[in-house]
Tab-separated table of N, CA and C in Angstrom:
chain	number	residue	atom	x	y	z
A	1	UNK	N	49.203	118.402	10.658
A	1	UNK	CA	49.067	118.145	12.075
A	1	UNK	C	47.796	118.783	12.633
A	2	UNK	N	47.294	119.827	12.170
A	2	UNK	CA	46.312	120.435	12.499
A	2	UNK	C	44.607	119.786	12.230
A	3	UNK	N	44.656	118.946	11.135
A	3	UNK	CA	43.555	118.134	11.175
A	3	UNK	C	43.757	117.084	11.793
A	4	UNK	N	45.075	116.178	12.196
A	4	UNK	CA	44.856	115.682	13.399
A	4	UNK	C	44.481	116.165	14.259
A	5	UNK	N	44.782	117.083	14.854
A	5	UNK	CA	44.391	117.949	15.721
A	5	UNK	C	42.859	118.099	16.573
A	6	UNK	N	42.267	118.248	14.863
A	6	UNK	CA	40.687	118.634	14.939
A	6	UNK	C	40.019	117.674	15.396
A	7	UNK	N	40.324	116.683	14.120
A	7	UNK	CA	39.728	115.034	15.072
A	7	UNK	C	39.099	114.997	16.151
A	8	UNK	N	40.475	114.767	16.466
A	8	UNK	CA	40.689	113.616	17.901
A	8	UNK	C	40.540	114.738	18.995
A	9	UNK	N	39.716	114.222	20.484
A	9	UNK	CA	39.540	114.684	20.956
A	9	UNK	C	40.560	114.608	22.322
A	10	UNK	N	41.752	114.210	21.910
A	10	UNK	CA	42.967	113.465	22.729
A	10	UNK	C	43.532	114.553	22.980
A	11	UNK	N	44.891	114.564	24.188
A	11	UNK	CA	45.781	115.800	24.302
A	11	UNK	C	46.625	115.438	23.043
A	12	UNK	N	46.987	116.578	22.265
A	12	UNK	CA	48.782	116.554	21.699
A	12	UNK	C	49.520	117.762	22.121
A	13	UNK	N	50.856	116.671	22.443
A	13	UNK	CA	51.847	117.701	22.819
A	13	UNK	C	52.146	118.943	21.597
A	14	UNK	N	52.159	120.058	21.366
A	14	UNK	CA	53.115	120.705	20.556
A	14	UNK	C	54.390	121.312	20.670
A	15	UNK	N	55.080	121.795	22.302
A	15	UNK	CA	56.149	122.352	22.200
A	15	UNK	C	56.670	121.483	23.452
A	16	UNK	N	57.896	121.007	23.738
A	16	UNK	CA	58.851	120.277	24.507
A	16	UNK	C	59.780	121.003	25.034
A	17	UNK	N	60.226	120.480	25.779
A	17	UNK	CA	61.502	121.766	26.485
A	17	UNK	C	62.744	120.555	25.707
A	18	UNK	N	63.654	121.639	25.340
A	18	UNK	CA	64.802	121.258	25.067
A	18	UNK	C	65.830	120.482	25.492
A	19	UNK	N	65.999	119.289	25.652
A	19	UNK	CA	66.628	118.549	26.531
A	19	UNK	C	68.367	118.412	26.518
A	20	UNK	N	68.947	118.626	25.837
A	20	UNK	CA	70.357	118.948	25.859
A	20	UNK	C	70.812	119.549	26.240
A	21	UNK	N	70.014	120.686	26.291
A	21	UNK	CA	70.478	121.950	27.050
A	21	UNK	C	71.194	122.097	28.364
A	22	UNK	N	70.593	120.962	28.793
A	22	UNK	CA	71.407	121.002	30.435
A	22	UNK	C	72.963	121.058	30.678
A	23	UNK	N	73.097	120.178	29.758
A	23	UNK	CA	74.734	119.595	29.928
A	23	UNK	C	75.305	121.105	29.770
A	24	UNK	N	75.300	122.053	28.620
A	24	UNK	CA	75.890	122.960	28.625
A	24	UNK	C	76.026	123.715	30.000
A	25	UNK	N	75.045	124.036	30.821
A	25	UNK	CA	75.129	124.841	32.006
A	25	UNK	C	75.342	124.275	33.226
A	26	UNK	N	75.553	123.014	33.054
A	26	UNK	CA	76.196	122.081	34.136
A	26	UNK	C	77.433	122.296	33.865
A	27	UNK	N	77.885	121.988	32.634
A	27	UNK	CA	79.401	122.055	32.625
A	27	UNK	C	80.097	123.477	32.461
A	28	UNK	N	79.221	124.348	32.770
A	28	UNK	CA	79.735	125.614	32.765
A	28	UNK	C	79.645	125.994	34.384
A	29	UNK	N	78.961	125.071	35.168
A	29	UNK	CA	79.181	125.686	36.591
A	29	UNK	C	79.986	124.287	37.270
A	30	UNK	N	80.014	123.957	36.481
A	30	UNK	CA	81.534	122.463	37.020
A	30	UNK	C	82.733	123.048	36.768
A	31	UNK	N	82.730	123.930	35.574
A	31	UNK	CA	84.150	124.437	35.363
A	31	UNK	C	84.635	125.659	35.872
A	32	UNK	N	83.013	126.751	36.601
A	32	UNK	CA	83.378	127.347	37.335
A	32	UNK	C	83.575	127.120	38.679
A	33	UNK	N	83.458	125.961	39.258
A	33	UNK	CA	83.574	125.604	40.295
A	33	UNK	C	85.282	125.345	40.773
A	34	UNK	N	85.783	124.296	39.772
A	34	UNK	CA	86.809	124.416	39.036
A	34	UNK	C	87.991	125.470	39.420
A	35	UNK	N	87.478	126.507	38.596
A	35	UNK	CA	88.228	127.687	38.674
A	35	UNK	C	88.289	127.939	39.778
A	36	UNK	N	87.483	128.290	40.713
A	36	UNK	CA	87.435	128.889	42.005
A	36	UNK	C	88.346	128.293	42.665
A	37	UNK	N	88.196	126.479	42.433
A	37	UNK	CA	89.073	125.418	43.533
A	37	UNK	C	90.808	125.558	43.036
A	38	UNK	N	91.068	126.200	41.927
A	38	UNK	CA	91.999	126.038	41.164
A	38	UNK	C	92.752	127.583	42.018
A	39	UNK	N	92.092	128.529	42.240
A	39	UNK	CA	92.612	129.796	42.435
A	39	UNK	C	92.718	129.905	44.193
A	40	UNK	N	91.805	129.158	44.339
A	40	UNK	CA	92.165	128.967	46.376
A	40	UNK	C	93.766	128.148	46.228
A	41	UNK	N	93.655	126.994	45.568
A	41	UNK	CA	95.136	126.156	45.234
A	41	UNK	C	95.870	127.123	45.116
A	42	UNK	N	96.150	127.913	44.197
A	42	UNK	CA	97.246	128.891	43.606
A	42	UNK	C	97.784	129.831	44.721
A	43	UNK	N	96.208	130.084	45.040
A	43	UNK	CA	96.742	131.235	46.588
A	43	UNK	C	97.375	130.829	47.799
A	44	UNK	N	97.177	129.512	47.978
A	44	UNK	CA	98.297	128.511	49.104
A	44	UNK	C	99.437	128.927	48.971
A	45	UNK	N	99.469	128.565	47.902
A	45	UNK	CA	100.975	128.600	47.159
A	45	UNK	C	101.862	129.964	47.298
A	46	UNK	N	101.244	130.492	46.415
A	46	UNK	CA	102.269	131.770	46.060
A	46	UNK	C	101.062	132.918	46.319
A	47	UNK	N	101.275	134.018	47.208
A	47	UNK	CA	100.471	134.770	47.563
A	47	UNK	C	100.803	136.173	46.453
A	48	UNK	N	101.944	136.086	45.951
A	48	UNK	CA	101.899	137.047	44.694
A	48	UNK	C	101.037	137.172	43.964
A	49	UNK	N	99.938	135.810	43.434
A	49	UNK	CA	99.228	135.842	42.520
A	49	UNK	C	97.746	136.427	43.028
A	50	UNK	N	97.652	137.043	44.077
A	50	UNK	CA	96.567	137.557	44.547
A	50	UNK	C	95.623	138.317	43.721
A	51	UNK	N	96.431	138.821	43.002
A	51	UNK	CA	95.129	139.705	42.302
A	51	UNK	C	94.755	139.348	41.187
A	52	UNK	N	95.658	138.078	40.279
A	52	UNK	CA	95.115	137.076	39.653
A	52	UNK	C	94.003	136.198	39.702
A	53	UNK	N	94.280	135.751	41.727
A	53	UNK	CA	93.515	134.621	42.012
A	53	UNK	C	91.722	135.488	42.197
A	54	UNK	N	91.848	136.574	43.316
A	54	UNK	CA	90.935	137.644	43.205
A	54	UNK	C	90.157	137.677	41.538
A	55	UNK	N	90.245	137.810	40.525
A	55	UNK	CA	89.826	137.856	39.725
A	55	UNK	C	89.605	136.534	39.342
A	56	UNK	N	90.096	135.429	39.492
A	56	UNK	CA	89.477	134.370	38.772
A	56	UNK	C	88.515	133.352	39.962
A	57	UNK	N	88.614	133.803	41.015
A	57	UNK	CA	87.641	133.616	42.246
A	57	UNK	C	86.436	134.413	41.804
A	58	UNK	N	86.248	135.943	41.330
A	58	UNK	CA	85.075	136.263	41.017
A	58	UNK	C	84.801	135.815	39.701
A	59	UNK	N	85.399	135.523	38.815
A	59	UNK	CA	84.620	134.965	37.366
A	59	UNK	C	84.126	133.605	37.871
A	60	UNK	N	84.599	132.720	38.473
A	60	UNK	CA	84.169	131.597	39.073
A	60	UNK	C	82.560	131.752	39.750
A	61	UNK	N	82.467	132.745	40.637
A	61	UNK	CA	81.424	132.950	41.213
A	61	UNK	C	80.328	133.596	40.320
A	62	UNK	N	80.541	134.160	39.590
A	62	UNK	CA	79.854	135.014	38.391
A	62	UNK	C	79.116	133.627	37.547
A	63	UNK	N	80.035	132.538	36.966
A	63	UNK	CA	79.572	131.579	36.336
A	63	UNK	C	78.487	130.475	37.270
A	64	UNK	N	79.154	130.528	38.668
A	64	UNK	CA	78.330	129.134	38.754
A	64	UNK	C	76.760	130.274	39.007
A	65	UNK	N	77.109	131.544	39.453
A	65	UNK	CA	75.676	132.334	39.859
A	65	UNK	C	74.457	132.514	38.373
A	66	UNK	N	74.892	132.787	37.486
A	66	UNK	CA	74.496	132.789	36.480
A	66	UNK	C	74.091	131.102	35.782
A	67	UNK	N	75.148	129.994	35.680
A	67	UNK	CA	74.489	128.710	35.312
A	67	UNK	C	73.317	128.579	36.552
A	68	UNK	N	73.664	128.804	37.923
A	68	UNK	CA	72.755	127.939	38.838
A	68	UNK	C	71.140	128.946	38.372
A	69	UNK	N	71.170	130.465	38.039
A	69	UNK	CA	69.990	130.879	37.626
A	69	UNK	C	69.332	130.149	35.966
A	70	UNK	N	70.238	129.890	35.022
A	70	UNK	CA	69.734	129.186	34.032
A	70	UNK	C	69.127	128.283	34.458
A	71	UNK	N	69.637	127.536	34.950
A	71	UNK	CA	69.523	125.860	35.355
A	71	UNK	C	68.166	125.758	36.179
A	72	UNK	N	67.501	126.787	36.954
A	72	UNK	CA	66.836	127.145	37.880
A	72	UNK	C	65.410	127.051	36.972
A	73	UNK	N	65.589	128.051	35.981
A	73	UNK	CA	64.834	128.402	35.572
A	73	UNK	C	64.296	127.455	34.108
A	74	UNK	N	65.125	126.516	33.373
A	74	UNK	CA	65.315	125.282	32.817
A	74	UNK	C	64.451	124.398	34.004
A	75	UNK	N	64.763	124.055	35.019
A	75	UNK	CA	63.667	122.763	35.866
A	75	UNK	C	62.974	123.401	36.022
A	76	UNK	N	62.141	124.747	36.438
A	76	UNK	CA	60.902	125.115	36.426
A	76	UNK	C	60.048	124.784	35.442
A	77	UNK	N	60.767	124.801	34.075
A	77	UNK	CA	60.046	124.772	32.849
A	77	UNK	C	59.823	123.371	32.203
A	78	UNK	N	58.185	122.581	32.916
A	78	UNK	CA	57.891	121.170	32.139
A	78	UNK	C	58.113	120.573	31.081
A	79	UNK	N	58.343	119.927	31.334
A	79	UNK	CA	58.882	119.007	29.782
A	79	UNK	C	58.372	118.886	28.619
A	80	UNK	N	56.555	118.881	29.199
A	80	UNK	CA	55.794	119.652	28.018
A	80	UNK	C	55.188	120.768	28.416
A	81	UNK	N	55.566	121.570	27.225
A	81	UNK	CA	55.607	123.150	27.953
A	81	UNK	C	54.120	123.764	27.174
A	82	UNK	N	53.697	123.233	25.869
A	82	UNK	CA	52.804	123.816	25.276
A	82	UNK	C	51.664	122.539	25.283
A	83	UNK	N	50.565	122.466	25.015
A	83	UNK	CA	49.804	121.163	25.307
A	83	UNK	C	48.524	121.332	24.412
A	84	UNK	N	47.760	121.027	23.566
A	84	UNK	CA	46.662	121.041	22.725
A	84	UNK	C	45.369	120.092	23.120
A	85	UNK	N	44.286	120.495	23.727
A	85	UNK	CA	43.411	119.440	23.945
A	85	UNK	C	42.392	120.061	24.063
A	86	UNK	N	41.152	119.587	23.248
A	86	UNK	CA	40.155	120.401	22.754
A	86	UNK	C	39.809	121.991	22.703
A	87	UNK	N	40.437	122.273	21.590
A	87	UNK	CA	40.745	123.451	21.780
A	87	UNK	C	41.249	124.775	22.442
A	88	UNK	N	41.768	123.657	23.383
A	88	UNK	CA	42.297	124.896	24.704
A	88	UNK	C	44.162	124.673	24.566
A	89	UNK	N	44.854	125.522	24.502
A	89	UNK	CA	46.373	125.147	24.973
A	89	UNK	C	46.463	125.613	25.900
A	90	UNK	N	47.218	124.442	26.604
A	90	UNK	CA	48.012	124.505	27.845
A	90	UNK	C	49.564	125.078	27.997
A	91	UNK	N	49.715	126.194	28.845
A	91	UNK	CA	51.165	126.872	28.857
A	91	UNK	C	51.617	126.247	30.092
A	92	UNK	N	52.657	126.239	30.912
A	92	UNK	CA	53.080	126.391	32.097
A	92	UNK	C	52.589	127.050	33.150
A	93	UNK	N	52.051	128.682	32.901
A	93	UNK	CA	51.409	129.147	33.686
A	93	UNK	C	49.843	129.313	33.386
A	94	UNK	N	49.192	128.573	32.687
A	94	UNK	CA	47.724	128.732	32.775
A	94	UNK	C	47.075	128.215	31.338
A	95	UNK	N	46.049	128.600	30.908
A	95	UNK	CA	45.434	128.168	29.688
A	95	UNK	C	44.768	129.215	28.781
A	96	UNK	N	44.640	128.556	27.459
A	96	UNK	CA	43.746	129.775	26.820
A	96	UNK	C	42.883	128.907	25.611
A	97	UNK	N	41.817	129.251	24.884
A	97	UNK	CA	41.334	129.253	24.230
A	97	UNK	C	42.105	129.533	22.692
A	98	UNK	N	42.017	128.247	21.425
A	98	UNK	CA	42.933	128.298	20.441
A	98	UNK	C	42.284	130.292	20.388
A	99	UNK	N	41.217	130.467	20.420
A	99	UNK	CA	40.308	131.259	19.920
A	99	UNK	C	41.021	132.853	20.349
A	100	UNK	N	41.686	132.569	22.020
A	100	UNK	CA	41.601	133.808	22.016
A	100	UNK	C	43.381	134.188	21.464
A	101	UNK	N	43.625	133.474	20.994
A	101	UNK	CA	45.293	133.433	20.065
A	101	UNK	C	45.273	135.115	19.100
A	102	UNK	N	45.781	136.619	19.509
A	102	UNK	CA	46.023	137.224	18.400
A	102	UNK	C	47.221	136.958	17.326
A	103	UNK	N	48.123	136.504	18.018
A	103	UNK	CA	49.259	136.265	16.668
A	103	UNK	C	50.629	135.251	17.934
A	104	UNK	N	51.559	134.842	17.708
A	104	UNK	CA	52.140	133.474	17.716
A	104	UNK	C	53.809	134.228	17.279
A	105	UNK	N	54.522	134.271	18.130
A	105	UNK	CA	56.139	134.880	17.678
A	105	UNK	C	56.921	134.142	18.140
A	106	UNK	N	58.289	134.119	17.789
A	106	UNK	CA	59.028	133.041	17.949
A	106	UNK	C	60.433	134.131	17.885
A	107	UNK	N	61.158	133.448	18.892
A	107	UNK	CA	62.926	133.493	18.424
A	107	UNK	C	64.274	132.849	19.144
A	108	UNK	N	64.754	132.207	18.190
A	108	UNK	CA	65.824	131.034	18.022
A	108	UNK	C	66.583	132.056	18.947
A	109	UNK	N	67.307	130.921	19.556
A	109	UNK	CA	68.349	131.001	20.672
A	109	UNK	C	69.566	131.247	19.978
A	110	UNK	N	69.955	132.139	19.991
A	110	UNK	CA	71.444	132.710	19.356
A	110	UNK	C	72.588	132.657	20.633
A	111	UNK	N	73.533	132.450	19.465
A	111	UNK	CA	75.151	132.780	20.691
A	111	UNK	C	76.362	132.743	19.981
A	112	UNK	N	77.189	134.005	19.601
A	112	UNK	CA	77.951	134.147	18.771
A	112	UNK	C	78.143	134.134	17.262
A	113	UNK	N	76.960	134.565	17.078
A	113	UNK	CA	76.305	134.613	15.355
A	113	UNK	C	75.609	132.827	14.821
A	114	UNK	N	75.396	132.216	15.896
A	114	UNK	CA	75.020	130.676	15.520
A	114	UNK	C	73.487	130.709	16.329
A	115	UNK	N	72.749	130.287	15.404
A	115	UNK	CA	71.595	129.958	15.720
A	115	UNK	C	71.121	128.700	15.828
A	116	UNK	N	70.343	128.505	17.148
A	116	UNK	CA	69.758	127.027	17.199
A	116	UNK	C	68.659	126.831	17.246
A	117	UNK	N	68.056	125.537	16.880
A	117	UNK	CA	66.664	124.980	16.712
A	117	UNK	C	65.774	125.767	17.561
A	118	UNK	N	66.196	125.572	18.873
A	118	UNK	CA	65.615	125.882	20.408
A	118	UNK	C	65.536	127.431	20.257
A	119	UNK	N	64.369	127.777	21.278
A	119	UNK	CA	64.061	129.226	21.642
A	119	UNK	C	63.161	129.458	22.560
A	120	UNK	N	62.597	130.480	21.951
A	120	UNK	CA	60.894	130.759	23.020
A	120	UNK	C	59.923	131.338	22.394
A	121	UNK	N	58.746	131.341	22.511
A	121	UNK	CA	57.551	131.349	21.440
A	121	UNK	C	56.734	131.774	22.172
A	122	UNK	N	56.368	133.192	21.618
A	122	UNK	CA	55.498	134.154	22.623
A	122	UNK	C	54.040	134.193	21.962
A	123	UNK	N	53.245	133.541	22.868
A	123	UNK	CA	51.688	133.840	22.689
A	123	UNK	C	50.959	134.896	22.978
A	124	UNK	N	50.364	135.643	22.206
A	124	UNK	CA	50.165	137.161	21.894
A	124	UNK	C	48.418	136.837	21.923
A	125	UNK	N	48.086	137.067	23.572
A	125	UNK	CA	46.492	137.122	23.673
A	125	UNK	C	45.900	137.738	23.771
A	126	UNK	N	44.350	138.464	23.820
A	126	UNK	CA	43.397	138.729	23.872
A	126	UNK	C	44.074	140.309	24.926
A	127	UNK	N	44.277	139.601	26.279
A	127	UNK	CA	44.636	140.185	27.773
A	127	UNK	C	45.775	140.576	28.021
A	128	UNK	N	47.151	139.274	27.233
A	128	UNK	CA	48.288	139.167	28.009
A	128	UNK	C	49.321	138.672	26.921
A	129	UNK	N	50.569	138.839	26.878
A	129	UNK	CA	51.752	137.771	26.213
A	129	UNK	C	52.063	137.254	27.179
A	130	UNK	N	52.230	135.692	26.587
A	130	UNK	CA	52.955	134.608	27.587
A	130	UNK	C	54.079	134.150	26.489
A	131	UNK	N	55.263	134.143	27.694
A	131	UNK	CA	56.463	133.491	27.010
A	131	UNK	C	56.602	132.297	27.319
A	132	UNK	N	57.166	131.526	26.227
A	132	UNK	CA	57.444	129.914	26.966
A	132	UNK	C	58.914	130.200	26.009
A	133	UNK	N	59.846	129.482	27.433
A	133	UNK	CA	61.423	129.510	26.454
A	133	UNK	C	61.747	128.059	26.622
A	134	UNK	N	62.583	127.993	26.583
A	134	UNK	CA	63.389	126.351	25.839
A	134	UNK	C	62.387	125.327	25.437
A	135	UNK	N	62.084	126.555	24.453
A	135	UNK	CA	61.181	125.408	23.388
A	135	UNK	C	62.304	124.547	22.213
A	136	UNK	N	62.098	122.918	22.163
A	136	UNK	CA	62.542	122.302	21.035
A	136	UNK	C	61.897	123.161	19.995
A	137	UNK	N	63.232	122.689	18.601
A	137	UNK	CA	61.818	123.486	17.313
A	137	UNK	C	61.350	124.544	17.269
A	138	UNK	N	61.785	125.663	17.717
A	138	UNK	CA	60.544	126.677	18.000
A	138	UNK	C	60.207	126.831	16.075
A	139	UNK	N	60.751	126.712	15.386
A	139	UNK	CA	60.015	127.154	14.217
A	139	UNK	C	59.129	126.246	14.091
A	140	UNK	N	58.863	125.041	14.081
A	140	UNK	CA	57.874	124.299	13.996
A	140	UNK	C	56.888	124.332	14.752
A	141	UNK	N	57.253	124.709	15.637
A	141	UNK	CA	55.947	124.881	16.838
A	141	UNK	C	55.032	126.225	16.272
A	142	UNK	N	56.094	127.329	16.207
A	142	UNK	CA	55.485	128.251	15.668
A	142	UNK	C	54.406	127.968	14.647
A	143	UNK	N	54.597	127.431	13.513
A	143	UNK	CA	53.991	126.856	12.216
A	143	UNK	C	52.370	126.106	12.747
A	144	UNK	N	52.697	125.283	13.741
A	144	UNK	CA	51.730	124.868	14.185
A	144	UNK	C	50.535	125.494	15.240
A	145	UNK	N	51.352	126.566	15.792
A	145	UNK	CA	50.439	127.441	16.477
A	145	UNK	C	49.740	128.392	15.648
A	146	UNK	N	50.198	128.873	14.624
A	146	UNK	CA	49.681	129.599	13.623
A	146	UNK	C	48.436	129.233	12.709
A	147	UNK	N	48.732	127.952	12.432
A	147	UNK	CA	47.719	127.146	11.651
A	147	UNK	C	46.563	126.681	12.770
A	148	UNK	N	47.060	126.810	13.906
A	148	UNK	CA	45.776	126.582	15.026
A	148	UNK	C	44.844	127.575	14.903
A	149	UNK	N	45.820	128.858	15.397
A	149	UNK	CA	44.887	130.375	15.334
A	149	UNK	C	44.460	130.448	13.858
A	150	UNK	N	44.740	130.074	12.906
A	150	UNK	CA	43.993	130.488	11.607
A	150	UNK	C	42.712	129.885	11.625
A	151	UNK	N	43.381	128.530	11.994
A	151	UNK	CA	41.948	127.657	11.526
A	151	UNK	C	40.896	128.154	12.628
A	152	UNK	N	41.339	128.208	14.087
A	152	UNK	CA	40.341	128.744	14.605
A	152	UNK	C	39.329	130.085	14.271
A	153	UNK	N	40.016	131.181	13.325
A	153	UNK	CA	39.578	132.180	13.254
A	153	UNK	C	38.704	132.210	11.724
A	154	UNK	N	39.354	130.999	10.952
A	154	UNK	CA	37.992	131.272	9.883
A	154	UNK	C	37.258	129.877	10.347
A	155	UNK	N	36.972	129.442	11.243
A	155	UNK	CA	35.660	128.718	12.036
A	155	UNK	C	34.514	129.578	12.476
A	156	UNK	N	35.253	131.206	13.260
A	156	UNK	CA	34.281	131.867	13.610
A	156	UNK	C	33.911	133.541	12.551
């Protein structure tokens, strides 16, 4: 991919935001929503269960507060998140030179000892680290950012 790369003087995408991802944190603040509507019901009812409903009124609120910050922070993050075009990549928040690349890290999205494709892939520059998360692939991306900064560095 990287002598395509060189070529052509075209954009290529290299890292994508993860697109499945959504459903999970939608349906985790649908079901805390859910809960909440489920525990106002209960408390009509029978006011014994108060300190039941009290507790499953705050896990309710805990979930949709936490999905609505995922979710928040998922649409901030473009669809193409990493971008290659004459030698410059494009992040979300700004640009850099393949050149000024010191090293390229990566790590898979874990949850309950299961690891997935998806992650975030930290660019380690000159000035600054930039994170980009819900990357598709991050190992592949990684691979390809690496072979960018190499090739760039035995050019100069």
């Amino acid at each position: 991919m990287t002598e395509e790369l060189e070529k052509g003087n075209d954009k290529r995408v290299i890292a994508t935001r993860k697109e499945q991802l959504i459903w999970v944190y939608v349906l985790a603040a649908v079901l805390s929503i859910t809960l909440i509507a489920a525990s106002a019901f209960i408390l009509r009812k029978d006011l014994t269960m108060l300190g039941t409903c009290i507790f499953m009124i705050l896990t309710g609120v805990t979930g949709v507060v936490v999905s609505s910050i995922i979710l928040i922070g998922y649409f901030r993050t473009p669809k193409e998140i990493i971008v290659y075009e004459n030698g410059v990549l494009h992040y979300p928040r700004g640009t850099c030179n393949v050149s000024e690349l010191i090293n390229v890290e990566y790590r898979r999205a874990t949850a309950r000892g299961l690891q997935y494709k998806w992650g975030t892939v930290k660019l380690i520059l000159n000035d600054k680290t930039v994170s980009c998360r819900y990357v598709a692939d991050v190992e592949q991306v990684h691979g390809v950012l690496i072979r960018l900064m190499m090739d760039s560095k035995s050019k100069n």
